mmCIF file of C-alpha atoms in Angstrom:
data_model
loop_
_atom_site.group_PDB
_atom_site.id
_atom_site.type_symbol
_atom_site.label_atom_id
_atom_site.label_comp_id
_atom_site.label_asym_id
_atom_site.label_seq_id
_atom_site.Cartn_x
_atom_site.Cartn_y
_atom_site.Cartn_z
ATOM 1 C CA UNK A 1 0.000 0.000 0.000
ATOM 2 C CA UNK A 2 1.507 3.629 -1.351
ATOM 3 C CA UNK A 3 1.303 6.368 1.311
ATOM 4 C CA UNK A 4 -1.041 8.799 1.242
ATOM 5 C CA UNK A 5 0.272 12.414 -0.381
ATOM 6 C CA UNK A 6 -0.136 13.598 3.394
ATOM 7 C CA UNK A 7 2.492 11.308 4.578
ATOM 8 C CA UNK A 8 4.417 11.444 1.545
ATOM 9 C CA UNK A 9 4.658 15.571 1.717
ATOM 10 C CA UNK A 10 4.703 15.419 5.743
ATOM 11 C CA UNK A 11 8.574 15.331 6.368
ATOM 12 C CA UNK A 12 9.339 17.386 3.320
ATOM 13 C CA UNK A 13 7.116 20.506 4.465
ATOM 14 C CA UNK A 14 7.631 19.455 8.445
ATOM 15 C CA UNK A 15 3.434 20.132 8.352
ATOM 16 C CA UNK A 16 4.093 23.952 8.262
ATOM 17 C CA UNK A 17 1.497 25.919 6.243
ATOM 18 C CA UNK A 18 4.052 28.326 5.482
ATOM 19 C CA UNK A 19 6.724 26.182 3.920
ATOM 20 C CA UNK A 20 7.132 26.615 0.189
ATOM 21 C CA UNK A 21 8.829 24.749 -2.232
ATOM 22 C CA UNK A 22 10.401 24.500 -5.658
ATOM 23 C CA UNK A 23 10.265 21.882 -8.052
ATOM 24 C CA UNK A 24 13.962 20.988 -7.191
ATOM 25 C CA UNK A 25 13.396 20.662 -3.739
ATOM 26 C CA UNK A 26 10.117 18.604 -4.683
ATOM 27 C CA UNK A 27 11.906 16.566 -6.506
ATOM 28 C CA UNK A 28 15.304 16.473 -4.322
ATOM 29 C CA UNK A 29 12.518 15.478 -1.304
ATOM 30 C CA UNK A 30 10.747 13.171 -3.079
ATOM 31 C CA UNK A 31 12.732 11.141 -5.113
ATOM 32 C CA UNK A 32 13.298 7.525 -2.679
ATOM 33 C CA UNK A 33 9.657 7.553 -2.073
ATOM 34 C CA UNK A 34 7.727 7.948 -4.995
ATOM 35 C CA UNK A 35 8.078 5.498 -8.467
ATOM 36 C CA UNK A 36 9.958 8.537 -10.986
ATOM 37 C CA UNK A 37 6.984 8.279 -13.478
ATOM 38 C CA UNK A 38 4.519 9.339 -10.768
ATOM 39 C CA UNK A 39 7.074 12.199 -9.374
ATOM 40 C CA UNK A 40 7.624 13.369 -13.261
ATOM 41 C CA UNK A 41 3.588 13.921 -13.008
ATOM 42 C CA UNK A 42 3.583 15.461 -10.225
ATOM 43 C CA UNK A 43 6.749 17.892 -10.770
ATOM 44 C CA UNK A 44 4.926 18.671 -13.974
ATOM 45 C CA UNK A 45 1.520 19.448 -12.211
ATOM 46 C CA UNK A 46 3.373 21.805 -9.601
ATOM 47 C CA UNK A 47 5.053 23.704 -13.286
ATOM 48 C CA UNK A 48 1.581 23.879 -14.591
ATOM 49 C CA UNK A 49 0.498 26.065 -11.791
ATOM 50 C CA UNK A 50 2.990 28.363 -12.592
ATOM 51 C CA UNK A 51 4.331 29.479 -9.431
ATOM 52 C CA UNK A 52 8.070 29.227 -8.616
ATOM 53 C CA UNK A 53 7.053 27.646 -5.042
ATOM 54 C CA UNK A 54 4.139 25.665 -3.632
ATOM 55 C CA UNK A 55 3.000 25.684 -0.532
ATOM 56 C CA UNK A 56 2.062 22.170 1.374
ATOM 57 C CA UNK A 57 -1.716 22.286 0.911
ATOM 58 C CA UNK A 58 -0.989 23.042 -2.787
ATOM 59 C CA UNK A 59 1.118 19.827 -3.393
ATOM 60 C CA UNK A 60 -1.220 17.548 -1.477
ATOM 61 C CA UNK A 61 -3.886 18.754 -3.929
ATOM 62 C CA UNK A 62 -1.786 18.097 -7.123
ATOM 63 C CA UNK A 63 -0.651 15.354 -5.524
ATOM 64 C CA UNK A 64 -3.844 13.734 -4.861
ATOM 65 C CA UNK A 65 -5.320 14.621 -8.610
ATOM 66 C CA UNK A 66 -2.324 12.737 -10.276
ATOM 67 C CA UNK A 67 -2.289 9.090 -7.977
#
């Protein structure tokens, strides 16, 4: 059973509503827990919202549309 996109995003963004990240970091964070064609969809997602940085509740959502 995959983690949920909660768990998955939890230690990355440390739950603070504040924290925002780039697609490198995304990636960077991300990479040992996710299979790379489902972090590819997602890093693409977060570049189709066109902001430099997303926030936590941001990538849960984008993560949740892709799985």
């Amino acid at each position: 059973m995959e983690p949920a996109p909660q768990e998955l995003l939890a230690d990355l963004y440390g739950y603070d509503q504040d924290a925002h990240f780039d697609t490198m970091q995304l990636r960077e964070g991300l990479a040992h827990q996710m299979p790379p064609v489902q972090l590819d969809k997602f890093i693409a997602a977060v570049e189709g919202t066109g902001d430099r940085a997303i926030d936590l509740e941001t990538a849960t959502s984008l993560l949740n549309a892709i799985r």
